[in-house]
Coordinates of C-alpha atoms in Angstrom, one line a residue:
Chain A
M1 CA 0.0 0.0 0.0
G2 CA 1.5 3.3 -1.1
N3 CA 1.4 6.0 1.5
N4 CA 3.3 8.8 -0.2
T5 CA 1.0 11.4 1.4
G6 CA 2.2 10.1 4.8
M7 CA 5.9 10.4 3.8
W8 CA 5.5 13.9 2.4
T9 CA 3.5 15.0 5.5
L10 CA 6.4 13.8 7.7
A11 CA 8.9 15.6 5.5
Q12 CA 6.8 18.7 5.7
R13 CA 6.6 18.5 9.5
E14 CA 10.4 18.1 9.8
T15 CA 11.0 21.0 7.4
S16 CA 8.6 23.3 9.2
R17 CA 10.2 22.3 12.5
F18 CA 13.7 23.6 11.6
L19 CA 12.4 26.6 9.5
R20 CA 10.3 27.8 12.4
V21 CA 13.5 28.2 14.5
W22 CA 15.8 29.4 11.6
Q23 CA 17.7 31.6 14.0
Q24 CA 18.9 28.4 15.7
T25 CA 19.2 26.1 12.7
I26 CA 20.3 28.2 9.7
I27 CA 22.1 31.3 11.0
P28 CA 24.7 29.8 13.5
P29 CA 26.6 27.7 10.9
V30 CA 26.7 30.7 8.6
I31 CA 28.1 32.8 11.3
T32 CA 30.7 30.1 12.3
S33 CA 31.8 29.8 8.7
T34 CA 32.1 33.5 8.3
L35 CA 34.3 33.7 11.3
F36 CA 36.5 31.0 9.9
I37 CA 36.7 32.8 6.6
L38 CA 37.7 36.0 8.4
I39 CA 40.2 34.4 10.8
F40 CA 41.8 31.7 8.6
G41 CA 41.2 33.1 5.2
Y42 CA 41.9 36.8 5.8
S43 CA 44.2 36.9 8.8
L44 CA 46.3 33.7 8.8
G45 CA 45.6 32.9 5.2
S46 CA 47.5 35.9 4.0
R47 CA 50.7 34.2 5.1
I48 CA 49.8 30.9 3.3
K49 CA 49.1 32.5 -0.1
M50 CA 48.5 29.6 -2.5
V51 CA 47.5 25.9 -2.2
G52 CA 48.5 24.5 -5.5
D53 CA 47.0 26.8 -8.1
V54 CA 44.3 28.4 -5.9
G55 CA 44.4 31.0 -3.1
Y56 CA 44.0 29.8 0.4
L57 CA 40.6 31.5 0.8
E58 CA 39.2 29.8 -2.3
F59 CA 40.7 26.5 -1.0
I60 CA 39.1 26.6 2.5
I61 CA 35.6 27.9 1.5
P62 CA 34.4 24.5 0.0
G63 CA 35.6 22.8 3.2
L64 CA 33.9 25.2 5.4
L65 CA 30.7 24.8 3.4
M66 CA 30.9 21.0 3.7
M67 CA 31.4 21.4 7.5
G68 CA 28.2 23.3 7.7
V69 CA 26.3 20.9 5.5
I70 CA 27.5 17.9 7.5
M71 CA 26.7 19.3 10.9
S72 CA 23.3 20.7 9.8
A73 CA 22.1 17.4 8.2
Y74 CA 23.3 15.4 11.2
M75 CA 21.8 17.7 13.8
N76 CA 18.4 17.8 12.0
T77 CA 17.7 14.1 12.2
S78 CA 19.5 13.3 15.4
S79 CA 17.8 16.1 17.5
S80 CA 14.4 15.7 15.9
L81 CA 14.3 11.9 16.4
F82 CA 15.8 12.0 19.8
I83 CA 13.3 14.6 21.1
S84 CA 10.5 12.6 19.4
K85 CA 11.7 9.6 21.4
F86 CA 11.9 11.7 24.6
Q87 CA 8.4 13.2 24.2
K88 CA 7.1 9.8 22.9
N89 CA 5.5 11.5 19.9
I90 CA 7.6 9.1 17.7
Q91 CA 4.7 6.7 18.5
E92 CA 2.6 8.8 16.1
M93 CA 4.8 7.5 13.3
L94 CA 5.2 4.0 14.6
V95 CA 1.4 3.3 14.9
S96 CA 0.8 4.8 11.4
P97 CA 0.9 2.8 8.1
L98 CA 4.1 4.5 7.2
S99 CA 6.7 2.0 6.1
Y100 CA 10.1 2.1 7.8
W101 CA 11.8 3.3 4.7
Q102 CA 9.2 6.0 4.3
I103 CA 9.9 7.3 7.8
I104 CA 13.7 7.3 7.1
A105 CA 13.2 8.9 3.7
A106 CA 11.1 11.7 5.1
L107 CA 13.5 12.5 7.9
T108 CA 16.4 12.4 5.5
M109 CA 14.7 14.7 2.9
A110 CA 14.2 17.4 5.5
A111 CA 17.8 17.0 6.8
V112 CA 19.2 17.2 3.2
F113 CA 17.1 20.3 2.6
R114 CA 18.5 21.9 5.7
G115 CA 22.0 20.9 4.7
V116 CA 21.6 22.4 1.3
L117 CA 20.0 25.6 2.6
V118 CA 22.9 26.1 5.0
G119 CA 25.4 25.3 2.2
V120 CA 23.8 27.8 -0.1
S121 CA 23.7 30.5 2.7
I122 CA 27.4 30.0 3.4
L123 CA 28.2 30.1 -0.3
G124 CA 26.2 33.4 -0.5
V125 CA 28.2 35.0 2.3
S126 CA 31.5 33.6 0.8
Y127 CA 30.9 35.6 -2.4
I128 CA 31.4 38.7 -0.3
F129 CA 35.0 37.7 0.6
A130 CA 36.3 35.7 -2.4
D131 CA 36.0 35.3 -6.1
I132 CA 34.4 31.8 -6.1
T133 CA 34.0 29.9 -9.4
V134 CA 32.1 26.6 -9.9
S135 CA 34.1 24.2 -12.0
N136 CA 31.6 21.3 -12.1
F137 CA 28.1 21.9 -10.8
F138 CA 27.1 18.2 -11.1
I139 CA 30.0 17.0 -8.9
L140 CA 29.3 19.8 -6.4
S141 CA 25.6 18.9 -6.1
Y142 CA 26.4 15.2 -5.9
F143 CA 28.7 15.6 -2.9
M144 CA 26.4 18.1 -1.2
I145 CA 23.3 15.9 -1.4
M146 CA 25.0 12.6 -0.9
V147 CA 27.1 13.8 2.1
S148 CA 24.0 15.3 3.7
T149 CA 22.2 12.0 3.2
I150 CA 25.1 10.1 4.9
F151 CA 25.0 12.3 7.9
A152 CA 21.2 12.4 8.0
F153 CA 21.3 8.6 8.3
A154 CA 24.1 8.8 10.9
G155 CA 21.9 11.2 12.9
I156 CA 19.0 8.7 12.8
A157 CA 21.2 5.8 13.9
T158 CA 22.6 7.9 16.8
A159 CA 19.2 9.1 17.9
L160 CA 18.0 5.5 18.0
W161 CA 21.1 4.4 20.0
A162 CA 21.2 7.3 22.4
T163 CA 19.3 6.9 25.7
S164 CA 20.4 10.3 27.1
F165 CA 21.3 13.8 26.0
D166 CA 24.9 13.1 27.0
K167 CA 25.1 10.1 24.6
M168 CA 23.6 12.2 21.9
N169 CA 26.7 14.4 21.9
V170 CA 29.2 11.6 21.8
F171 CA 29.1 11.0 18.1
A172 CA 29.2 14.7 17.2
T173 CA 31.9 15.7 19.7
F174 CA 34.2 12.7 19.5
I175 CA 33.8 11.5 15.9
I176 CA 32.3 14.1 13.5
T177 CA 34.1 17.2 14.8
P178 CA 37.7 15.8 14.9
L179 CA 37.3 14.0 11.6
T180 CA 36.0 17.1 10.0
Y181 CA 38.8 19.3 11.3
L182 CA 41.3 16.7 10.2
G183 CA 39.6 16.0 6.9
G184 CA 41.4 18.6 4.8
V185 CA 39.1 21.5 5.4
F186 CA 42.0 23.9 6.3
F187 CA 44.9 22.1 4.6
S188 CA 45.7 20.0 1.6
I189 CA 47.0 16.5 2.5
Q190 CA 50.0 17.3 0.2
M191 CA 51.1 19.7 3.0
L192 CA 51.4 16.8 5.5
P193 CA 54.5 14.5 6.0
P194 CA 54.1 11.2 4.1
M195 CA 53.3 9.2 7.2
W196 CA 50.4 11.6 8.2
Q197 CA 49.2 11.6 4.6
N198 CA 48.7 7.8 4.9
V199 CA 46.9 8.2 8.2
A200 CA 44.7 11.0 6.8
R201 CA 43.6 8.6 4.0
F202 CA 41.6 6.5 6.6
N203 CA 39.4 9.5 7.3
P204 CA 36.2 9.3 5.1
I205 CA 35.5 13.0 5.5
L206 CA 38.7 13.8 3.6
Y207 CA 37.2 12.2 0.5
M208 CA 33.9 14.1 1.0
V209 CA 35.6 17.5 1.3
D210 CA 38.1 16.7 -1.5
G211 CA 35.4 15.6 -3.9
F212 CA 33.2 18.6 -3.0
R213 CA 36.2 21.0 -3.5
Y214 CA 36.7 19.5 -6.9
G215 CA 33.3 20.8 -7.9
F216 CA 34.6 24.4 -7.2
I217 CA 38.3 24.3 -8.1
G218 CA 38.4 21.4 -10.6
T219 CA 41.4 19.6 -8.9
S220 CA 41.6 17.1 -6.2
D221 CA 44.2 15.7 -3.7
V222 CA 42.8 12.1 -4.0
S223 CA 41.1 10.1 -6.8
L224 CA 37.8 11.7 -7.6
G225 CA 36.4 8.4 -8.8
F226 CA 37.3 6.8 -5.4
S227 CA 35.6 9.7 -3.5
I228 CA 32.4 9.4 -5.6
G229 CA 32.3 5.6 -5.0
L230 CA 33.0 5.8 -1.3
V231 CA 30.3 8.4 -0.8
A232 CA 27.8 6.1 -2.7
V233 CA 28.8 3.1 -0.6
L234 CA 28.4 5.0 2.7
V235 CA 24.9 6.2 1.6
I236 CA 23.9 2.6 0.9
G237 CA 25.6 1.3 4.1
F238 CA 24.1 3.8 6.5
G239 CA 20.7 3.6 4.8
A240 CA 20.6 -0.2 5.2
L241 CA 21.6 0.2 8.8
C242 CA 18.7 2.6 9.5
V243 CA 16.2 0.4 7.8
H244 CA 17.4 -2.6 9.8
L245 CA 17.2 -0.7 13.1
F246 CA 13.7 0.4 12.3
K247 CA 12.7 -3.0 11.2
I248 CA 13.9 -4.7 14.4
G249 CA 12.5 -1.7 16.4
Y250 CA 15.9 -1.0 18.0
R251 CA 15.2 1.1 21.1
L252 CA 11.9 2.0 19.5
R253 CA 9.7 -1.0 20.4
D254 CA 9.7 -3.1 23.6
Chain B
M1 CA -32.7 -35.4 1.1
S2 CA -35.7 -34.3 3.1
A3 CA -33.9 -35.5 6.3
L4 CA -30.9 -33.3 5.3
I5 CA -33.2 -30.2 4.8
K6 CA -35.0 -31.0 8.1
S7 CA -31.6 -31.3 9.9
L8 CA -30.3 -28.0 8.4
S9 CA -33.4 -26.1 9.2
T10 CA -33.3 -27.4 12.8
T11 CA -29.7 -26.3 13.1
F12 CA -30.4 -22.9 11.6
I13 CA -33.3 -22.3 14.0
T14 CA -31.4 -23.4 17.1
S15 CA -28.1 -21.7 16.3
P16 CA -28.2 -19.3 13.4
P17 CA -24.9 -19.2 11.4
N18 CA -22.7 -16.2 12.0
F19 CA -22.4 -15.1 8.4
F20 CA -22.3 -11.4 9.2
I21 CA -20.2 -11.5 12.4
V22 CA -16.6 -10.6 11.6
D23 CA -13.7 -10.7 14.1
A24 CA -12.2 -7.3 14.3
I25 CA -9.4 -8.4 16.6
T26 CA -8.1 -12.0 16.9
I27 CA -5.4 -12.9 19.4
K28 CA -4.1 -16.5 19.4
D29 CA -1.7 -17.8 22.0
L30 CA 0.1 -14.4 22.3
K31 CA 3.3 -14.5 24.3
K32 CA 5.6 -11.7 25.3
I33 CA 8.7 -12.6 27.2
Y34 CA 11.1 -9.9 28.6
P35 CA 14.5 -10.9 29.9
K36 CA 13.3 -10.9 33.5
T37 CA 9.6 -11.5 33.2
E38 CA 6.9 -13.2 31.1
A39 CA 4.4 -10.4 30.5
L40 CA 2.0 -12.4 28.4
K41 CA 1.7 -16.2 28.9
G42 CA -0.2 -17.1 25.7
I43 CA -3.4 -15.2 25.8
T44 CA -6.2 -16.0 23.3
F45 CA -9.4 -14.1 22.6
S46 CA -11.3 -12.3 19.8
I47 CA -13.4 -9.2 19.6
Q48 CA -16.2 -9.0 17.1
E49 CA -16.8 -6.1 14.8
G50 CA -18.8 -3.3 16.5
E51 CA -18.2 -4.7 20.0
F52 CA -17.4 -2.6 23.0
F53 CA -14.8 -4.8 24.8
G54 CA -13.1 -4.2 28.1
L55 CA -9.7 -5.5 29.2
L56 CA -9.3 -5.2 32.9
G57 CA -6.5 -6.1 35.2
P58 CA -4.3 -4.8 37.9
N59 CA -1.1 -2.8 37.2
G60 CA 1.5 -4.9 35.4
A61 CA -1.1 -7.5 34.4
G62 CA -0.1 -7.3 30.7
K63 CA -2.9 -5.0 29.4
T64 CA -0.7 -2.3 27.9
T65 CA 1.8 -4.9 26.5
A66 CA -1.1 -6.5 24.6
I67 CA -2.2 -3.2 23.2
H68 CA 1.3 -2.3 22.2
I69 CA 1.7 -5.5 20.3
L70 CA -1.6 -4.8 18.5
T71 CA -0.5 -1.3 17.5
G72 CA 3.1 -1.9 16.6
L73 CA 4.7 -0.4 19.7
A74 CA 6.0 -3.7 21.0
N75 CA 7.3 -6.9 19.3
K76 CA 5.6 -10.2 20.2
T77 CA 7.6 -13.2 21.3
S78 CA 5.2 -15.7 19.7
G79 CA 1.5 -16.1 18.7
E80 CA -0.7 -14.5 16.2
V81 CA -2.5 -11.2 16.1
T82 CA -4.8 -10.2 13.3
L83 CA -7.1 -7.2 12.7
F84 CA -9.9 -7.9 10.3
G85 CA -7.7 -10.8 9.0
K86 CA -4.6 -8.6 8.6
D87 CA -1.5 -9.8 10.5
V88 CA 0.0 -7.1 12.6
V89 CA 3.5 -8.1 11.6
K90 CA 3.3 -9.4 8.0
D91 CA 0.6 -6.9 6.9
Y92 CA 1.6 -4.2 9.3
K93 CA 0.7 -1.2 7.1
E94 CA -2.8 -2.5 6.3
A95 CA -3.3 -3.5 10.0
R96 CA -2.2 -0.1 11.4
A97 CA -4.5 1.8 9.0
L98 CA -7.5 0.1 10.7
I99 CA -6.5 1.3 14.2
G100 CA -6.8 4.5 16.2
L101 CA -4.8 4.4 19.5
V102 CA -5.4 6.5 22.5
P103 CA -2.4 5.7 24.7
Q104 CA -2.1 5.9 28.5
E105 CA 0.6 8.5 28.5
F106 CA 0.5 11.8 26.6
N107 CA 2.6 11.2 23.5
F108 CA 2.2 14.3 21.4
D109 CA 4.6 17.1 20.7
Q110 CA 3.8 19.3 23.7
F111 CA 5.1 22.4 21.9
E112 CA 3.0 22.0 18.8
K113 CA -0.4 23.6 18.2
V114 CA -3.5 21.4 18.7
Y115 CA -4.5 21.7 15.0
N116 CA -1.0 20.8 13.7
I117 CA -0.8 17.7 15.9
L118 CA -4.0 16.4 14.2
Y119 CA -2.9 17.6 10.8
F120 CA 0.4 15.8 10.8
A121 CA -0.7 12.7 12.6
S122 CA -3.6 12.0 10.2
G123 CA -1.3 12.8 7.3
Y124 CA 0.9 9.9 8.3
F125 CA -2.2 7.7 7.6
G126 CA -2.3 9.0 4.1
I127 CA -5.4 11.2 4.4
P128 CA -5.3 14.0 1.7
S129 CA -4.9 17.5 3.0
D130 CA -8.4 18.8 2.1
L131 CA -10.1 15.9 3.7
R132 CA -7.9 16.2 6.8
K133 CA -8.9 19.8 7.3
K134 CA -12.7 18.9 7.2
R135 CA -12.3 16.0 9.5
I136 CA -10.1 17.9 12.0
E137 CA -12.8 20.6 12.3
K138 CA -15.5 18.0 12.7
V139 CA -13.8 16.0 15.4
L140 CA -12.5 19.0 17.3
K141 CA -16.0 20.5 17.4
E142 CA -17.5 17.2 18.6
L143 CA -15.0 17.1 21.4
G144 CA -15.3 20.7 22.3
L145 CA -11.7 21.6 21.4
W146 CA -12.2 23.7 18.3
E147 CA -11.7 27.0 20.2
K148 CA -8.3 25.6 21.4
K149 CA -7.1 24.7 17.9
D150 CA -4.4 27.4 17.8
M151 CA -3.1 26.8 21.3
K152 CA 0.0 24.8 22.1
A153 CA -0.7 21.4 23.5
I154 CA 1.3 22.1 26.6
T155 CA -1.2 24.8 27.7
L156 CA -4.2 22.5 27.7
S157 CA -5.7 21.0 30.9
G158 CA -5.3 17.3 31.6
G159 CA -8.8 16.5 30.4
M160 CA -8.3 18.5 27.2
K161 CA -5.1 16.6 26.5
R162 CA -7.0 13.3 26.9
K163 CA -9.6 14.6 24.4
L164 CA -6.8 15.7 22.1
M165 CA -5.5 12.2 22.0
I166 CA -9.0 10.8 21.3
A167 CA -9.4 13.4 18.5
R168 CA -6.0 12.4 17.0
A169 CA -6.9 8.8 17.0
L170 CA -10.1 9.5 15.1
V171 CA -9.2 11.8 12.2
H172 CA -8.3 8.9 9.9
E173 CA -11.6 7.2 10.8
P174 CA -10.3 3.9 12.1
K175 CA -12.5 0.8 12.3
I176 CA -11.0 -0.1 15.6
L177 CA -10.4 2.3 18.5
I178 CA -8.1 1.3 21.3
L179 CA -8.3 3.3 24.5
D180 CA -5.7 2.6 27.1
E181 CA -7.0 4.2 30.4
P182 CA -8.7 7.1 28.5
T183 CA -10.1 8.9 31.5
A184 CA -7.1 8.6 33.9
G185 CA -6.7 11.8 35.9
V186 CA -9.7 13.7 34.5
D187 CA -12.6 15.2 36.4
V188 CA -16.0 13.6 36.6
E189 CA -17.7 15.9 34.1
T190 CA -15.0 15.4 31.5
R191 CA -15.1 11.6 32.1
K192 CA -18.8 11.5 31.5
S193 CA -18.5 13.5 28.3
I194 CA -15.7 11.2 27.1
W195 CA -18.0 8.2 27.9
Q196 CA -20.9 9.7 26.0
F197 CA -18.6 10.4 23.0
I198 CA -17.1 6.9 22.8
R199 CA -20.5 5.3 23.3
K200 CA -21.8 7.3 20.4
L201 CA -18.8 6.2 18.4
N202 CA -19.4 2.6 19.1
K203 CA -23.0 2.9 18.1
S204 CA -21.8 4.2 14.7
G205 CA -20.0 0.9 14.2
V206 CA -16.5 1.5 15.5
T207 CA -15.1 -1.6 17.4
I208 CA -13.8 -0.5 20.8
L209 CA -11.2 -2.1 23.0
L210 CA -10.9 -0.3 26.4
T211 CA -8.5 -0.9 29.2
T212 CA -9.3 0.8 32.5
H213 CA -8.7 0.8 36.2
Y214 CA -12.1 2.4 36.7
L215 CA -14.4 -0.5 37.0
E216 CA -17.4 1.9 37.0
E217 CA -16.2 2.8 33.5
A218 CA -16.1 -0.9 32.3
E219 CA -19.5 -1.5 34.0
E220 CA -21.0 1.6 32.3
L221 CA -19.6 1.0 28.8
C222 CA -18.4 -2.6 28.0
E223 CA -20.5 -5.4 26.6
R224 CA -17.9 -8.1 27.2
I225 CA -15.0 -8.1 29.6
A226 CA -11.8 -10.0 29.9
I227 CA -9.9 -10.0 33.1
I228 CA -6.1 -10.4 32.8
N229 CA -3.8 -11.1 35.7
H230 CA -0.1 -12.1 35.7
G231 CA -0.2 -12.3 31.8
E232 CA -3.1 -14.7 31.7
I233 CA -6.8 -14.2 30.8
T234 CA -8.5 -15.4 34.0
T235 CA -12.1 -14.6 32.9
L236 CA -13.8 -13.7 29.7
D237 CA -17.6 -13.2 29.7
S238 CA -20.4 -10.8 29.0
K239 CA -20.7 -8.0 31.6
N240 CA -24.1 -9.3 32.6
N241 CA -22.8 -12.8 33.2
L242 CA -19.9 -11.5 35.2
L243 CA -22.3 -9.5 37.4
K244 CA -24.3 -12.6 38.0
L245 CA -21.2 -14.5 39.1
L246 CA -21.3 -12.8 42.4
E247 CA -24.9 -12.0 42.5
G248 CA -25.8 -10.9 45.9
E249 CA -25.6 -8.3 48.6
R250 CA -23.6 -7.4 51.6
L251 CA -25.1 -6.5 54.9
C252 CA -22.9 -4.1 56.8
L253 CA -23.5 -3.7 60.5
T254 CA -21.9 -1.0 62.7
L255 CA -21.9 -2.5 66.2
K256 CA -21.8 -0.6 69.5
E257 CA -19.0 -2.8 70.7
E258 CA -16.4 -5.2 69.2
L259 CA -17.5 -8.8 69.0
K260 CA -16.3 -12.2 67.9
I261 CA -18.4 -13.9 65.2
P262 CA -21.4 -15.4 67.0
A263 CA -22.0 -19.2 66.5
N264 CA -25.3 -18.8 64.7
L265 CA -23.7 -16.5 62.1
K266 CA -20.9 -18.9 61.2
K267 CA -23.0 -20.4 58.4
Y268 CA -22.6 -17.1 56.6
D269 CA -19.5 -15.5 55.0
V270 CA -18.8 -13.0 57.8
T271 CA -15.9 -10.6 58.2
I272 CA -15.2 -8.4 61.2
N273 CA -13.2 -5.2 61.1
G274 CA -13.3 -3.5 64.5
K275 CA -16.9 -2.6 65.1
I276 CA -17.9 -3.2 61.4
M277 CA -19.4 -6.7 60.7
T278 CA -20.0 -7.5 57.0
I279 CA -22.2 -10.5 56.0
A280 CA -21.9 -11.5 52.4
L281 CA -25.3 -12.8 51.3
D282 CA -26.0 -15.3 48.5
Q283 CA -29.4 -14.3 47.0
K284 CA -30.2 -17.9 45.9
K285 CA -29.4 -19.4 49.3
D286 CA -29.9 -16.9 52.0
K287 CA -33.4 -15.7 52.9
W288 CA -33.7 -12.2 54.4
E289 CA -36.1 -13.3 57.2
T290 CA -33.6 -15.9 58.4
V291 CA -30.7 -13.4 58.3
L292 CA -32.7 -10.8 60.2
A293 CA -33.7 -13.4 62.8
D294 CA -30.1 -14.5 63.2
I295 CA -28.8 -11.0 63.8
Q296 CA -31.4 -10.2 66.5
G297 CA -29.8 -9.6 69.8
L298 CA -26.6 -8.0 68.3
P299 CA -25.8 -4.5 69.7
I300 CA -26.4 -2.8 66.3
E301 CA -25.9 0.9 65.9
K302 CA -26.3 1.2 62.2
M303 CA -27.3 -1.2 59.4
E304 CA -26.6 -0.8 55.6
T305 CA -26.9 -3.1 52.5
H306 CA -24.7 -2.9 49.4
K307 CA -25.2 -4.6 46.0
N308 CA -22.2 -6.4 44.6
K309 CA -20.5 -4.4 41.8
L310 CA -18.0 -5.4 39.1
E311 CA -15.3 -4.2 41.5
D312 CA -16.1 -7.0 43.9
I313 CA -16.0 -9.5 41.1
F314 CA -12.7 -8.1 40.0
I315 CA -11.1 -8.3 43.4
H316 CA -12.6 -11.8 43.9
L317 CA -11.2 -13.1 40.6
T318 CA -7.8 -11.5 40.7
N319 CA -7.2 -12.6 44.3
G320 CA -7.9 -16.2 43.1
K321 CA -10.6 -16.7 45.8

C-alpha cells in the first residue's frame, strides 16, 4: 500500500520544524563559517598564499561549506528523532501505516534540505569575501546531497542508539568534529608529511571534502572516482543500517 | 434429502450461522517474554466487529503490553494477532491503517499547536490535506476543542489533553479504536463527556477495546469483559454474566462494641473489622427473614446493605478466591 501522502507529511513537518527556528538552525553555521573565513582566510591565510594553483581563501571555502552541511544534516535528524523519542511522539509515526523506509526517507529529505540551505547560505556569504567559481556543478551537487544523506542517516542511527542527551553528543563531539577538522578543510594533505598523509587517508570525511572541493576548483588531492564511489557506498551502508534498526525496532519498540 | 433439509433447518433455528459476524481483533496464544519477566503467557481471545470490549486487570497484568503489540509499539515473542484478518507483523501497514490508538501517556509534541498535531498525525495515515482539514474541524468541534485549535498542547488542561489524544486517534476514521486508560486523571464531568462520546462512536459501528482501572467505566460501557492477571486471561464473559457471578448483597452492621463472630452466624460469609461486621449474602441461598432473625440480639448501631459491583468480582477473581 503506497502512502506517499504520509511520507510527504512527515517531511513537511520536519522541514517546518527547523524553518520555524531558523535563528537556531540556519544562522549559526553561517556565522561560524564567516568567522573561519575572516580568521583563517583573511588573517592567517594571507601568510599561506596559495595551495596548489588556488588562493587559500578559495581553498578553504568549500571545506567550510561542507562542514556546515555535515553538521546541519546530522543535527536535524538526530535532534528531531531524539526529542520525538523523549516526548514519545515518535509513536505517532510507529502506529501509522508509514513503512520504515518512508519514515527514514522523510526524515532524510528534510535534513538534506537543511544541509543544502545552510550550504547555499554559506556560499552566498563567501561571495562577499572571495571570487568563487564553480568548476563542475554536477559534482558539487552530488557531494552536497550525498554527504547530507550520509549524515542524516548517521543522525537517525545515533538518535535511536542514544538513551540520554549526553550520549547524543558523543558522536558529534568525538567523531564528526575531529574527523571534519582533520579532513582537509583547512589544509591539503599534500602539505602533510608522508606518514600523516597515509593516516589521513583513513578519514572518510577527507574524500567528501576533497570531492566537493573538486566541484569548485576542478582539482583534487585524492582520486575523484574513489571519492564518488566511497560516498555512494556510505549512503547505501548507513541507509541499510537505519532500515534494519527500524525493522527490528531497536530502542523503538519493547 | 428431506432428512438433510430438516436437519439443516433445525440447526439454523437453534443456532443461526454467524455469516455477518466478523472478528475485528483475533489474538491467538500471544506470548511476550522480557529478559526478566513473562508479560503475556499465551493469551487467546477475539473481539467482534462493532463490539465494546473491556480488558481489565491490575497494574503490570499485561494490558498495555497486549495493546502495544496490537498497534506496533512492541514486538511479540510468539503467537498471532490479526485485525480484520490482517496480520499485525506481516501486513503491518494495512493492519495499522485500521486502528486508532489513545495511549495511556501523553505522547504528542507538547510544543506543537493542537491543530497541527492532528494535521500531521492524520497525514501519516495517508489522508489527503483537504479531507484532513474537514475531519479535524468536525472531530475538534465534537470534542469541544475547536476553540483551542491554535493553542500549544502544553497549555491544555489534563482533560483536554486526553480529548486531544482521542481526536488524534479518530481523524483517519479507524474501524477499531483502542483506548488505554482514556479517563485517567480527568474530572468527573470530562469523564462523563468522554464516555458519552465513545459510546456514540461505538453505536456508529466502531469496534472499541478499552482498558481501564475504573471498574465503573467498564461496567458503564463494555458489553464483554476479559480480566487479565499475571499475563493470563482469567475470565472472559459478558458483563451481565460477570455480574451474575457474584450476584448478591452485603449486609454491613456497625456495632456498639467489638465482638467475635457469634456461633449462629458462622454459616454465613462473615468478616469483622473493628466494630464493622460484614455479612456477604448469596441471593439464591440466604433468605432475608432468616438473616434478620439471626442478627437479632446483636448490639447494632447502624445497618446498611450494598449490592455487589464489578469491582467486587474483579477483586474476587484477581485474588484467586
